[in-house]
Amino acid sequence: MAEVKTAEIKLPPLKKLTNYPEKLAPGHRLCAGCGASIIIRQMYMVANALGYELIWANATGCVEVCTSIYPYTSWKSPWIHSAFENAAATIAGVEAAYKALKRKGKLPTDKKVKFVALGGDGGTYDIGFQSLSGALERGHDFIYVCYDNEAYMNTGIQRSSATPKYANTTTQPVGSESLGKPQHKKWMPEVAAAHGIPYVAQAAPSHWKDFMEKFKKALLTEGPSFINVFSVCPRGWRSKEEEGILVTKLAVETNYWPLFEVENGKWRITYRPKNPKPIEEFLKLQGRFKHLFKPGMESKIKELQDEVNRRWEWLNKLEQLSREV
């Protein structure tokens, strides 16, 4: 297993981070309040601070269609469109070609370059999983970043395996015979960690410093990294545009979206809410869960709370086990 380089490389203060040139140009068509554009800008801040050039492969999804409408592009970096199912395979090929050209002396060897595959939950948890699993298993030197907005928002708010239980979607709508999606959300970071790769993390843009430190580690990691980032979708979640970061923060403070990392097989929780809030605080700001607040639905909310508690307990056990091994 490749070793994560934990050299004493410090990120500059926020004021300096925000002064770097923007590499995601304004004028893109992402929705107001969308979490994805914030996530991309935070990644660019880290790359700029450490002197890295990012080379992107973008799976079909909200970001791809909103930033690359022909003949325009919002990307001031090398960027390649990829289909839903093969962003990881595409960036793996680019990374392999880059290494080959360096070996032949056709590219400089001293430039700091990192390859990033970017996809939503549909292109990561479902359609793109086979190419992602293959690229992780082969050990390509790249970062896979999933902006997880919990449905195929770009194609009409369809359920995905990242959609939480009881969420209202267009393919599993709430009605007289349905309470929305009947299954719990897949826990993708655990699946990625099972590949034995050097670095896996879960992050949220509301906790920007935590996320930036994790992206920094991924940049400095030799080999594959996977980062799962919570990405609010006001359109699909029926939440207020101006409350995107508030909803994201509540996802963390209720332990619905715990922040952790798996570094060389060692699990570590990177943020512990002092007084975790009940899951209702997160749910009530989103119209996709409004049916759960009708009389008689209390047991369904309790069921979601029980699942949050179960996963949090499991995460703590993984961390404890990591200390003992």
PDB file of C-alpha atoms in Angstrom:
ATOM      1  CA  MET A   1       0.000   0.000   0.000  1.00  0.00           C
ATOM      2  CA  ALA A   2       1.338   3.425  -0.933  1.00  0.00           C
ATOM      3  CA  GLU A   3       2.044   5.674   2.036  1.00  0.00           C
ATOM      4  CA  VAL A   4       0.145   8.916   2.511  1.00  0.00           C
ATOM      5  CA  LYS A   5       2.633  11.782   2.648  1.00  0.00           C
ATOM      6  CA  THR A   6       1.817  13.655   5.844  1.00  0.00           C
ATOM      7  CA  ALA A   7       4.586  16.212   5.503  1.00  0.00           C
ATOM      8  CA  GLU A   8       4.218  19.451   7.425  1.00  0.00           C
ATOM      9  CA  ILE A   9       2.566  21.275   4.578  1.00  0.00           C
ATOM     10  CA  LYS A  10       0.210  23.932   5.930  1.00  0.00           C
ATOM     11  CA  LEU A  11      -2.613  25.548   4.032  1.00  0.00           C
ATOM     12  CA  PRO A  12      -2.532  29.351   4.040  1.00  0.00           C
ATOM     13  CA  PRO A  13      -5.195  31.335   5.917  1.00  0.00           C
ATOM     14  CA  LEU A  14      -8.650  31.743   4.413  1.00  0.00           C
ATOM     15  CA  LYS A  15      -8.016  35.325   3.289  1.00  0.00           C
ATOM     16  CA  LYS A  16      -5.110  34.204   1.138  1.00  0.00           C
ATOM     17  CA  LEU A  17      -6.972  31.142  -0.154  1.00  0.00           C
ATOM     18  CA  THR A  18      -9.771  33.319  -1.492  1.00  0.00           C
ATOM     19  CA  ASN A  19      -7.341  35.583  -3.316  1.00  0.00           C
ATOM     20  CA  TYR A  20      -6.155  32.952  -5.781  1.00  0.00           C
ATOM     21  CA  PRO A  21      -7.457  33.317  -9.360  1.00  0.00           C
ATOM     22  CA  GLU A  22     -10.788  31.587  -9.953  1.00  0.00           C
ATOM     23  CA  LYS A  23     -10.477  28.546 -12.225  1.00  0.00           C
ATOM     24  CA  LEU A  24     -14.201  27.782 -12.365  1.00  0.00           C
ATOM     25  CA  ALA A  25     -15.337  30.734 -14.400  1.00  0.00           C
ATOM     26  CA  PRO A  26     -18.484  32.669 -13.436  1.00  0.00           C
ATOM     27  CA  GLY A  27     -21.448  32.371 -15.745  1.00  0.00           C
ATOM     28  CA  HIS A  28     -21.893  28.623 -15.457  1.00  0.00           C
ATOM     29  CA  ARG A  29     -25.451  27.345 -15.331  1.00  0.00           C
ATOM     30  CA  LEU A  30     -25.449  25.518 -12.017  1.00  0.00           C
ATOM     31  CA  CYS A  31     -28.530  26.341  -9.915  1.00  0.00           C
ATOM     32  CA  ALA A  32     -28.480  29.026  -7.265  1.00  0.00           C
ATOM     33  CA  GLY A  33     -27.575  27.406  -3.964  1.00  0.00           C
ATOM     34  CA  CYS A  34     -26.044  24.300  -5.596  1.00  0.00           C
ATOM     35  CA  GLY A  35     -23.393  22.660  -3.437  1.00  0.00           C
ATOM     36  CA  ALA A  36     -21.282  21.368  -6.325  1.00  0.00           C
ATOM     37  CA  SER A  37     -19.860  24.717  -7.422  1.00  0.00           C
ATOM     38  CA  ILE A  38     -18.809  25.492  -3.833  1.00  0.00           C
ATOM     39  CA  ILE A  39     -17.078  22.111  -3.596  1.00  0.00           C
ATOM     40  CA  ILE A  40     -15.150  22.671  -6.829  1.00  0.00           C
ATOM     41  CA  ARG A  41     -14.003  26.125  -5.776  1.00  0.00           C
ATOM     42  CA  GLN A  42     -12.797  24.793  -2.413  1.00  0.00           C
ATOM     43  CA  MET A  43     -10.778  22.094  -4.202  1.00  0.00           C
ATOM     44  CA  TYR A  44      -9.232  24.704  -6.486  1.00  0.00           C
ATOM     45  CA  MET A  45      -8.212  26.807  -3.484  1.00  0.00           C
ATOM     46  CA  VAL A  46      -6.215  23.885  -2.087  1.00  0.00           C
ATOM     47  CA  ALA A  47      -4.637  23.014  -5.433  1.00  0.00           C
ATOM     48  CA  ASN A  48      -3.673  26.653  -6.022  1.00  0.00           C
ATOM     49  CA  ALA A  49      -2.138  26.937  -2.551  1.00  0.00           C
ATOM     50  CA  LEU A  50       0.000  23.827  -3.059  1.00  0.00           C
ATOM     51  CA  GLY A  51       0.940  24.650  -6.647  1.00  0.00           C
ATOM     52  CA  TYR A  52      -0.886  21.755  -8.319  1.00  0.00           C
ATOM     53  CA  GLU A  53      -2.424  21.772 -11.770  1.00  0.00           C
ATOM     54  CA  LEU A  54      -5.645  19.742 -11.797  1.00  0.00           C
ATOM     55  CA  ILE A  55      -6.638  17.671 -14.828  1.00  0.00           C
ATOM     56  CA  TRP A  56     -10.298  16.686 -14.771  1.00  0.00           C
ATOM     57  CA  ALA A  57     -12.542  13.985 -16.157  1.00  0.00           C
ATOM     58  CA  ASN A  58     -16.177  14.851 -15.576  1.00  0.00           C
ATOM     59  CA  ALA A  59     -18.919  12.231 -15.618  1.00  0.00           C
ATOM     60  CA  THR A  60     -22.210  13.262 -17.148  1.00  0.00           C
ATOM     61  CA  GLY A  61     -24.222  14.981 -14.453  1.00  0.00           C
ATOM     62  CA  CYS A  62     -25.258  18.402 -13.185  1.00  0.00           C
ATOM     63  CA  VAL A  63     -21.738  19.840 -13.200  1.00  0.00           C
ATOM     64  CA  GLU A  64     -20.863  18.520 -16.634  1.00  0.00           C
ATOM     65  CA  VAL A  65     -23.936  19.802 -18.446  1.00  0.00           C
ATOM     66  CA  CYS A  66     -23.948  23.152 -16.662  1.00  0.00           C
ATOM     67  CA  THR A  67     -20.299  24.054 -17.261  1.00  0.00           C
ATOM     68  CA  SER A  68     -19.671  22.896 -20.799  1.00  0.00           C
ATOM     69  CA  ILE A  69     -22.547  23.919 -23.051  1.00  0.00           C
ATOM     70  CA  TYR A  70     -20.973  24.163 -26.507  1.00  0.00           C
ATOM     71  CA  PRO A  71     -19.208  26.369 -27.498  1.00  0.00           C
ATOM     72  CA  TYR A  72     -18.602  27.628 -23.955  1.00  0.00           C
ATOM     73  CA  THR A  73     -16.700  26.201 -21.007  1.00  0.00           C
ATOM     74  CA  SER A  74     -16.316  27.301 -17.399  1.00  0.00           C
ATOM     75  CA  TRP A  75     -13.111  25.327 -16.891  1.00  0.00           C
ATOM     76  CA  LYS A  76      -9.742  27.078 -16.900  1.00  0.00           C
ATOM     77  CA  SER A  77      -7.984  23.728 -16.534  1.00  0.00           C
ATOM     78  CA  PRO A  78      -7.530  20.680 -18.780  1.00  0.00           C
ATOM     79  CA  TRP A  79     -10.925  18.990 -18.702  1.00  0.00           C
ATOM     80  CA  ILE A  80     -12.469  16.071 -20.535  1.00  0.00           C
ATOM     81  CA  HIS A  81     -16.111  15.087 -20.810  1.00  0.00           C
ATOM     82  CA  SER A  82     -16.911  11.498 -19.978  1.00  0.00           C
ATOM     83  CA  ALA A  83     -20.098   9.491 -19.976  1.00  0.00           C
ATOM     84  CA  PHE A  84     -22.014   8.560 -16.838  1.00  0.00           C
ATOM     85  CA  GLU A  85     -20.301   5.208 -16.580  1.00  0.00           C
ATOM     86  CA  ASN A  86     -16.628   5.771 -17.261  1.00  0.00           C
ATOM     87  CA  ALA A  87     -15.154   8.909 -15.673  1.00  0.00           C
ATOM     88  CA  ALA A  88     -12.763   6.840 -13.538  1.00  0.00           C
ATOM     89  CA  ALA A  89     -11.645   4.769 -16.542  1.00  0.00           C
ATOM     90  CA  THR A  90     -11.136   7.939 -18.585  1.00  0.00           C
ATOM     91  CA  ILE A  91      -8.963   9.673 -15.992  1.00  0.00           C
ATOM     92  CA  ALA A  92      -7.050   6.426 -15.450  1.00  0.00           C
ATOM     93  CA  GLY A  93      -6.191   6.400 -19.148  1.00  0.00           C
ATOM     94  CA  VAL A  94      -5.149  10.047 -19.074  1.00  0.00           C
ATOM     95  CA  GLU A  95      -2.969   9.432 -16.020  1.00  0.00           C
ATOM     96  CA  ALA A  96      -1.305   6.413 -17.657  1.00  0.00           C
ATOM     97  CA  ALA A  97      -0.655   8.360 -20.865  1.00  0.00           C
ATOM     98  CA  TYR A  98       0.840  11.249 -18.905  1.00  0.00           C
ATOM     99  CA  LYS A  99       3.250   8.891 -17.137  1.00  0.00           C
ATOM    100  CA  ALA A 100       4.259   7.295 -20.428  1.00  0.00           C
ATOM    101  CA  LEU A 101       4.986  10.671 -22.029  1.00  0.00           C
ATOM    102  CA  LYS A 102       7.092  11.672 -19.031  1.00  0.00           C
ATOM    103  CA  ARG A 103       9.103   8.455 -19.313  1.00  0.00           C
ATOM    104  CA  LYS A 104       9.776   9.261 -22.979  1.00  0.00           C
ATOM    105  CA  GLY A 105      10.965  12.757 -22.083  1.00  0.00           C
ATOM    106  CA  LYS A 106       8.105  14.440 -23.903  1.00  0.00           C
ATOM    107  CA  LEU A 107       6.687  16.124 -20.795  1.00  0.00           C
ATOM    108  CA  PRO A 108       8.464  17.882 -17.910  1.00  0.00           C
ATOM    109  CA  THR A 109       9.015  15.740 -14.814  1.00  0.00           C
ATOM    110  CA  ASP A 110       9.028  18.543 -12.245  1.00  0.00           C
ATOM    111  CA  LYS A 111       5.470  19.828 -12.732  1.00  0.00           C
ATOM    112  CA  LYS A 112       2.951  19.137  -9.935  1.00  0.00           C
ATOM    113  CA  VAL A 113      -0.061  17.589 -11.647  1.00  0.00           C
ATOM    114  CA  LYS A 114      -2.995  15.686 -10.141  1.00  0.00           C
ATOM    115  CA  PHE A 115      -5.744  13.864 -11.978  1.00  0.00           C
ATOM    116  CA  VAL A 116      -9.290  14.215 -10.683  1.00  0.00           C
ATOM    117  CA  ALA A 117     -12.436  12.338 -11.689  1.00  0.00           C
ATOM    118  CA  LEU A 118     -15.613  14.191 -10.717  1.00  0.00           C
ATOM    119  CA  GLY A 119     -19.045  12.608 -10.657  1.00  0.00           C
ATOM    120  CA  GLY A 120     -22.400  12.817  -8.950  1.00  0.00           C
ATOM    121  CA  ASP A 121     -23.918   9.971  -6.985  1.00  0.00           C
ATOM    122  CA  GLY A 122     -25.534   8.476 -10.094  1.00  0.00           C
ATOM    123  CA  GLY A 123     -22.218   8.330 -11.921  1.00  0.00           C
ATOM    124  CA  THR A 124     -20.472   7.025  -8.815  1.00  0.00           C
ATOM    125  CA  TYR A 125     -22.721   4.813  -6.677  1.00  0.00           C
ATOM    126  CA  ASP A 126     -24.595   3.244  -9.610  1.00  0.00           C
ATOM    127  CA  ILE A 127     -23.723   3.604 -13.299  1.00  0.00           C
ATOM    128  CA  GLY A 128     -20.040   4.430 -12.886  1.00  0.00           C
ATOM    129  CA  PHE A 129     -19.221   2.004 -10.112  1.00  0.00           C
ATOM    130  CA  GLN A 130     -17.603  -0.613 -12.328  1.00  0.00           C
ATOM    131  CA  SER A 131     -15.037   1.774 -13.819  1.00  0.00           C
ATOM    132  CA  LEU A 132     -14.429   3.369 -10.405  1.00  0.00           C
ATOM    133  CA  SER A 133     -13.819  -0.007  -8.765  1.00  0.00           C
ATOM    134  CA  GLY A 134     -11.445  -1.011 -11.561  1.00  0.00           C
ATOM    135  CA  ALA A 135      -9.414   2.205 -11.394  1.00  0.00           C
ATOM    136  CA  LEU A 136      -9.125   1.942  -7.597  1.00  0.00           C
ATOM    137  CA  GLU A 137      -8.057  -1.694  -7.836  1.00  0.00           C
ATOM    138  CA  ARG A 138      -5.393  -0.954 -10.479  1.00  0.00           C
ATOM    139  CA  GLY A 139      -3.888   1.738  -8.245  1.00  0.00           C
ATOM    140  CA  HIS A 140      -3.901   4.710 -10.605  1.00  0.00           C
ATOM    141  CA  ASP A 141      -2.606   7.932  -9.088  1.00  0.00           C
ATOM    142  CA  PHE A 142      -5.803   9.971  -9.055  1.00  0.00           C
ATOM    143  CA  ILE A 143      -8.543  11.426  -6.845  1.00  0.00           C
ATOM    144  CA  TYR A 144     -12.172  10.476  -7.323  1.00  0.00           C
ATOM    145  CA  VAL A 145     -14.523  13.114  -5.905  1.00  0.00           C
ATOM    146  CA  CYS A 146     -18.228  12.354  -5.655  1.00  0.00           C
ATOM    147  CA  TYR A 147     -20.522  15.335  -5.118  1.00  0.00           C
ATOM    148  CA  ASP A 148     -23.382  13.410  -3.566  1.00  0.00           C
ATOM    149  CA  ASN A 149     -26.745  15.151  -4.044  1.00  0.00           C
ATOM    150  CA  GLU A 150     -28.576  11.881  -3.452  1.00  0.00           C
ATOM    151  CA  ALA A 151     -30.413  11.498  -6.790  1.00  0.00           C
ATOM    152  CA  TYR A 152     -30.006  11.884 -10.516  1.00  0.00           C
ATOM    153  CA  MET A 153     -30.859  15.564 -10.257  1.00  0.00           C
ATOM    154  CA  ASN A 154     -29.727  16.415 -13.783  1.00  0.00           C
ATOM    155  CA  THR A 155     -32.096  13.900 -15.356  1.00  0.00           C
ATOM    156  CA  GLY A 156     -35.187  14.613 -13.318  1.00  0.00           C
ATOM    157  CA  ILE A 157     -34.686  13.839  -9.612  1.00  0.00           C
ATOM    158  CA  GLN A 158     -34.698  10.056  -9.925  1.00  0.00           C
ATOM    159  CA  ARG A 159     -33.852   7.759  -7.043  1.00  0.00           C
ATOM    160  CA  SER A 160     -30.305   6.438  -6.850  1.00  0.00           C
ATOM    161  CA  SER A 161     -28.658   4.064  -4.405  1.00  0.00           C
ATOM    162  CA  ALA A 162     -27.479   7.220  -2.614  1.00  0.00           C
ATOM    163  CA  THR A 163     -31.046   8.446  -2.067  1.00  0.00           C
ATOM    164  CA  PRO A 164     -32.071   8.218   1.603  1.00  0.00           C
ATOM    165  CA  LYS A 165     -35.029   6.150   2.717  1.00  0.00           C
ATOM    166  CA  TYR A 166     -38.445   7.853   2.473  1.00  0.00           C
ATOM    167  CA  ALA A 167     -37.174  10.635   0.188  1.00  0.00           C
ATOM    168  CA  ASN A 168     -39.678  11.723  -2.450  1.00  0.00           C
ATOM    169  CA  THR A 169     -38.316  11.331  -5.996  1.00  0.00           C
ATOM    170  CA  THR A 170     -39.922  11.296  -9.420  1.00  0.00           C
ATOM    171  CA  THR A 171     -39.253   7.588  -9.915  1.00  0.00           C
ATOM    172  CA  GLN A 172     -40.376   6.608  -6.415  1.00  0.00           C
ATOM    173  CA  PRO A 173     -42.891   9.337  -5.628  1.00  0.00           C
ATOM    174  CA  VAL A 174     -44.806   9.651  -2.402  1.00  0.00           C
ATOM    175  CA  GLY A 175     -48.482   8.711  -2.764  1.00  0.00           C
ATOM    176  CA  SER A 176     -51.273   6.680  -1.285  1.00  0.00           C
ATOM    177  CA  GLU A 177     -49.292   3.457  -1.771  1.00  0.00           C
ATOM    178  CA  SER A 178     -45.770   4.752  -1.282  1.00  0.00           C
ATOM    179  CA  LEU A 179     -43.699   6.668   1.261  1.00  0.00           C
ATOM    180  CA  GLY A 180     -40.910   7.300  -1.235  1.00  0.00           C
ATOM    181  CA  LYS A 181     -37.734   5.290  -1.605  1.00  0.00           C
ATOM    182  CA  PRO A 182     -38.023   2.101   0.486  1.00  0.00           C
ATOM    183  CA  GLN A 183     -34.302   1.356   0.959  1.00  0.00           C
ATOM    184  CA  HIS A 184     -31.621   3.012   3.053  1.00  0.00           C
ATOM    185  CA  LYS A 185     -28.715   4.807   1.406  1.00  0.00           C
ATOM    186  CA  LYS A 186     -25.681   2.851   0.279  1.00  0.00           C
ATOM    187  CA  TRP A 187     -22.593   3.712   2.343  1.00  0.00           C
ATOM    188  CA  MET A 188     -20.160   4.331  -0.492  1.00  0.00           C
ATOM    189  CA  PRO A 189     -17.007   5.298   1.492  1.00  0.00           C
ATOM    190  CA  GLU A 190     -17.017   1.903   3.182  1.00  0.00           C
ATOM    191  CA  VAL A 191     -17.202   0.245  -0.236  1.00  0.00           C
ATOM    192  CA  ALA A 192     -14.294   2.380  -1.494  1.00  0.00           C
ATOM    193  CA  ALA A 193     -12.252   1.621   1.633  1.00  0.00           C
ATOM    194  CA  ALA A 194     -12.765  -2.093   1.033  1.00  0.00           C
ATOM    195  CA  HIS A 195     -10.543  -1.716  -2.047  1.00  0.00           C
ATOM    196  CA  GLY A 196      -7.575  -1.141   0.297  1.00  0.00           C
ATOM    197  CA  ILE A 197      -6.629   2.200  -1.279  1.00  0.00           C
ATOM    198  CA  PRO A 198      -4.405   4.671   0.607  1.00  0.00           C
ATOM    199  CA  TYR A 199      -7.000   7.358   1.326  1.00  0.00           C
ATOM    200  CA  VAL A 200     -10.788   7.587   1.666  1.00  0.00           C
ATOM    201  CA  ALA A 201     -12.721  10.454   3.235  1.00  0.00           C
ATOM    202  CA  GLN A 202     -16.196  11.864   3.715  1.00  0.00           C
ATOM    203  CA  ALA A 203     -16.554  15.640   3.856  1.00  0.00           C
ATOM    204  CA  ALA A 204     -18.967  18.562   3.623  1.00  0.00           C
ATOM    205  CA  PRO A 205     -18.456  22.082   2.228  1.00  0.00           C
ATOM    206  CA  SER A 206     -20.038  23.587   5.366  1.00  0.00           C
ATOM    207  CA  HIS A 207     -16.980  22.342   7.269  1.00  0.00           C
ATOM    208  CA  TRP A 208     -14.616  23.803   4.694  1.00  0.00           C
ATOM    209  CA  LYS A 209     -11.396  23.525   6.656  1.00  0.00           C
ATOM    210  CA  ASP A 210     -11.990  19.820   7.302  1.00  0.00           C
ATOM    211  CA  PHE A 211     -12.732  19.286   3.604  1.00  0.00           C
ATOM    212  CA  MET A 212      -9.705  21.255   2.444  1.00  0.00           C
ATOM    213  CA  GLU A 213      -7.381  19.308   4.734  1.00  0.00           C
ATOM    214  CA  LYS A 214      -8.779  16.077   3.302  1.00  0.00           C
ATOM    215  CA  PHE A 215      -8.336  17.265  -0.278  1.00  0.00           C
ATOM    216  CA  LYS A 216      -4.788  18.292   0.621  1.00  0.00           C
ATOM    217  CA  LYS A 217      -4.090  14.764   1.866  1.00  0.00           C
ATOM    218  CA  ALA A 218      -5.541  13.329  -1.315  1.00  0.00           C
ATOM    219  CA  LEU A 219      -3.308  15.617  -3.403  1.00  0.00           C
ATOM    220  CA  LEU A 220      -0.259  14.426  -1.495  1.00  0.00           C
ATOM    221  CA  THR A 221      -1.240  10.769  -1.688  1.00  0.00           C
ATOM    222  CA  GLU A 222       0.547   8.601  -4.204  1.00  0.00           C
ATOM    223  CA  GLY A 223      -2.126   6.295  -5.556  1.00  0.00           C
ATOM    224  CA  PRO A 224      -5.909   6.398  -5.614  1.00  0.00           C
ATOM    225  CA  SER A 225      -8.017   8.462  -3.222  1.00  0.00           C
ATOM    226  CA  PHE A 226     -11.792   8.676  -2.882  1.00  0.00           C
ATOM    227  CA  ILE A 227     -13.643  11.613  -1.294  1.00  0.00           C
ATOM    228  CA  ASN A 228     -17.407  11.647  -0.830  1.00  0.00           C
ATOM    229  CA  VAL A 229     -18.718  15.210  -0.426  1.00  0.00           C
ATOM    230  CA  PHE A 230     -22.222  16.207   0.620  1.00  0.00           C
ATOM    231  CA  SER A 231     -23.791  18.402  -2.078  1.00  0.00           C
ATOM    232  CA  VAL A 232     -27.093  20.093  -1.362  1.00  0.00           C
ATOM    233  CA  CYS A 233     -29.590  20.330  -4.251  1.00  0.00           C
ATOM    234  CA  PRO A 234     -32.280  22.982  -3.587  1.00  0.00           C
ATOM    235  CA  ARG A 235     -34.178  21.960  -6.733  1.00  0.00           C
ATOM    236  CA  GLY A 236     -34.401  18.271  -5.887  1.00  0.00           C
ATOM    237  CA  TRP A 237     -34.620  18.556  -2.117  1.00  0.00           C
ATOM    238  CA  ARG A 238     -37.191  21.354  -2.213  1.00  0.00           C
ATOM    239  CA  SER A 239     -35.048  23.394   0.151  1.00  0.00           C
ATOM    240  CA  LYS A 240     -34.371  27.115   0.128  1.00  0.00           C
ATOM    241  CA  GLU A 241     -31.454  28.252  -2.008  1.00  0.00           C
ATOM    242  CA  GLU A 242     -30.086  30.459   0.755  1.00  0.00           C
ATOM    243  CA  GLU A 243     -30.181  27.595   3.283  1.00  0.00           C
ATOM    244  CA  GLY A 244     -27.873  25.227   1.416  1.00  0.00           C
ATOM    245  CA  ILE A 245     -24.957  25.495   3.810  1.00  0.00           C
ATOM    246  CA  LEU A 246     -27.356  25.412   6.790  1.00  0.00           C
ATOM    247  CA  VAL A 247     -28.858  22.128   5.552  1.00  0.00           C
ATOM    248  CA  THR A 248     -25.353  20.781   4.974  1.00  0.00           C
ATOM    249  CA  LYS A 249     -24.266  21.800   8.458  1.00  0.00           C
ATOM    250  CA  LEU A 250     -27.325  20.111   9.973  1.00  0.00           C
ATOM    251  CA  ALA A 251     -26.509  16.916   8.065  1.00  0.00           C
ATOM    252  CA  VAL A 252     -23.203  16.886   9.936  1.00  0.00           C
ATOM    253  CA  GLU A 253     -24.569  18.042  13.307  1.00  0.00           C
ATOM    254  CA  THR A 254     -27.237  15.290  13.305  1.00  0.00           C
ATOM    255  CA  ASN A 255     -24.633  12.631  12.396  1.00  0.00           C
ATOM    256  CA  TYR A 256     -26.585  11.924   9.215  1.00  0.00           C
ATOM    257  CA  TRP A 257     -23.375  12.805   7.332  1.00  0.00           C
ATOM    258  CA  PRO A 258     -20.451  12.048   9.649  1.00  0.00           C
ATOM    259  CA  LEU A 259     -17.041  13.449   8.772  1.00  0.00           C
ATOM    260  CA  PHE A 260     -14.265  10.852   8.791  1.00  0.00           C
ATOM    261  CA  GLU A 261     -11.285   9.516   6.903  1.00  0.00           C
ATOM    262  CA  VAL A 262      -9.626   6.167   6.301  1.00  0.00           C
ATOM    263  CA  GLU A 263      -5.886   6.655   5.983  1.00  0.00           C
ATOM    264  CA  ASN A 264      -3.901   3.546   5.104  1.00  0.00           C
ATOM    265  CA  GLY A 265      -6.685   1.420   6.534  1.00  0.00           C
ATOM    266  CA  LYS A 266      -7.044   3.421   9.778  1.00  0.00           C
ATOM    267  CA  TRP A 267     -10.509   4.855  10.378  1.00  0.00           C
ATOM    268  CA  ARG A 268     -10.704   8.220  12.144  1.00  0.00           C
ATOM    269  CA  ILE A 269     -13.678  10.483  12.877  1.00  0.00           C
ATOM    270  CA  THR A 270     -12.526  14.026  12.092  1.00  0.00           C
ATOM    271  CA  TYR A 271     -15.426  15.898  13.684  1.00  0.00           C
ATOM    272  CA  ARG A 272     -17.669  15.013  16.624  1.00  0.00           C
ATOM    273  CA  PRO A 273     -20.751  17.143  17.267  1.00  0.00           C
ATOM    274  CA  LYS A 274     -20.765  18.095  20.963  1.00  0.00           C
ATOM    275  CA  ASN A 275     -24.517  17.683  21.244  1.00  0.00           C
ATOM    276  CA  PRO A 276     -25.839  15.864  18.174  1.00  0.00           C
ATOM    277  CA  LYS A 277     -29.166  17.245  17.018  1.00  0.00           C
ATOM    278  CA  PRO A 278     -32.162  14.993  16.254  1.00  0.00           C
ATOM    279  CA  ILE A 279     -32.607  13.980  12.628  1.00  0.00           C
ATOM    280  CA  GLU A 280     -35.805  16.076  12.436  1.00  0.00           C
ATOM    281  CA  GLU A 281     -33.653  19.222  12.362  1.00  0.00           C
ATOM    282  CA  PHE A 282     -32.140  18.072   9.071  1.00  0.00           C
ATOM    283  CA  LEU A 283     -35.326  16.634   7.555  1.00  0.00           C
ATOM    284  CA  LYS A 284     -37.713  19.505   8.228  1.00  0.00           C
ATOM    285  CA  LEU A 285     -35.888  21.957   5.954  1.00  0.00           C
ATOM    286  CA  GLN A 286     -36.466  19.738   2.909  1.00  0.00           C
ATOM    287  CA  GLY A 287     -39.733  19.338   1.021  1.00  0.00           C
ATOM    288  CA  ARG A 288     -38.754  15.813  -0.081  1.00  0.00           C
ATOM    289  CA  PHE A 289     -39.432  14.679   3.497  1.00  0.00           C
ATOM    290  CA  LYS A 290     -42.499  16.787   4.289  1.00  0.00           C
ATOM    291  CA  HIS A 291     -44.803  13.721   4.274  1.00  0.00           C
ATOM    292  CA  LEU A 292     -42.912  12.403   7.304  1.00  0.00           C
ATOM    293  CA  PHE A 293     -44.200  15.304   9.398  1.00  0.00           C
ATOM    294  CA  LYS A 294     -47.855  14.388   9.006  1.00  0.00           C
ATOM    295  CA  PRO A 295     -49.640  12.827  11.993  1.00  0.00           C
ATOM    296  CA  GLY A 296     -48.903   9.117  12.330  1.00  0.00           C
ATOM    297  CA  MET A 297     -45.489   9.264  10.691  1.00  0.00           C
ATOM    298  CA  GLU A 298     -43.495   9.507  13.926  1.00  0.00           C
ATOM    299  CA  SER A 299     -42.312   5.899  13.677  1.00  0.00           C
ATOM    300  CA  LYS A 300     -40.778   6.570  10.249  1.00  0.00           C
ATOM    301  CA  ILE A 301     -38.681   9.437  11.589  1.00  0.00           C
ATOM    302  CA  LYS A 302     -37.630   7.212  14.492  1.00  0.00           C
ATOM    303  CA  GLU A 303     -36.611   4.563  11.987  1.00  0.00           C
ATOM    304  CA  LEU A 304     -34.336   7.079  10.228  1.00  0.00           C
ATOM    305  CA  GLN A 305     -32.920   8.190  13.580  1.00  0.00           C
ATOM    306  CA  ASP A 306     -32.200   4.560  14.498  1.00  0.00           C
ATOM    307  CA  GLU A 307     -30.300   4.073  11.228  1.00  0.00           C
ATOM    308  CA  VAL A 308     -28.247   7.228  11.860  1.00  0.00           C
ATOM    309  CA  ASN A 309     -27.435   5.958  15.358  1.00  0.00           C
ATOM    310  CA  ARG A 310     -26.516   2.505  14.043  1.00  0.00           C
ATOM    311  CA  ARG A 311     -24.105   3.874  11.449  1.00  0.00           C
ATOM    312  CA  TRP A 312     -22.546   6.302  13.931  1.00  0.00           C
ATOM    313  CA  GLU A 313     -21.989   3.448  16.393  1.00  0.00           C
ATOM    314  CA  TRP A 314     -20.497   1.310  13.626  1.00  0.00           C
ATOM    315  CA  LEU A 315     -18.168   4.158  12.632  1.00  0.00           C
ATOM    316  CA  ASN A 316     -16.992   4.521  16.225  1.00  0.00           C
ATOM    317  CA  LYS A 317     -16.286   0.797  16.398  1.00  0.00           C
ATOM    318  CA  LEU A 318     -14.215   0.999  13.215  1.00  0.00           C
ATOM    319  CA  GLU A 319     -12.209   3.853  14.718  1.00  0.00           C
ATOM    320  CA  GLN A 320     -11.690   1.946  17.976  1.00  0.00           C
ATOM    321  CA  LEU A 321     -10.638  -1.165  16.077  1.00  0.00           C
ATOM    322  CA  SER A 322      -8.141   0.911  14.070  1.00  0.00           C
ATOM    323  CA  ARG A 323      -6.486   2.061  17.318  1.00  0.00           C
ATOM    324  CA  GLU A 324      -6.156  -1.504  18.584  1.00  0.00           C
ATOM    325  CA  VAL A 325      -4.716  -3.068  15.419  1.00  0.00           C
TER     326      VAL A 325
END
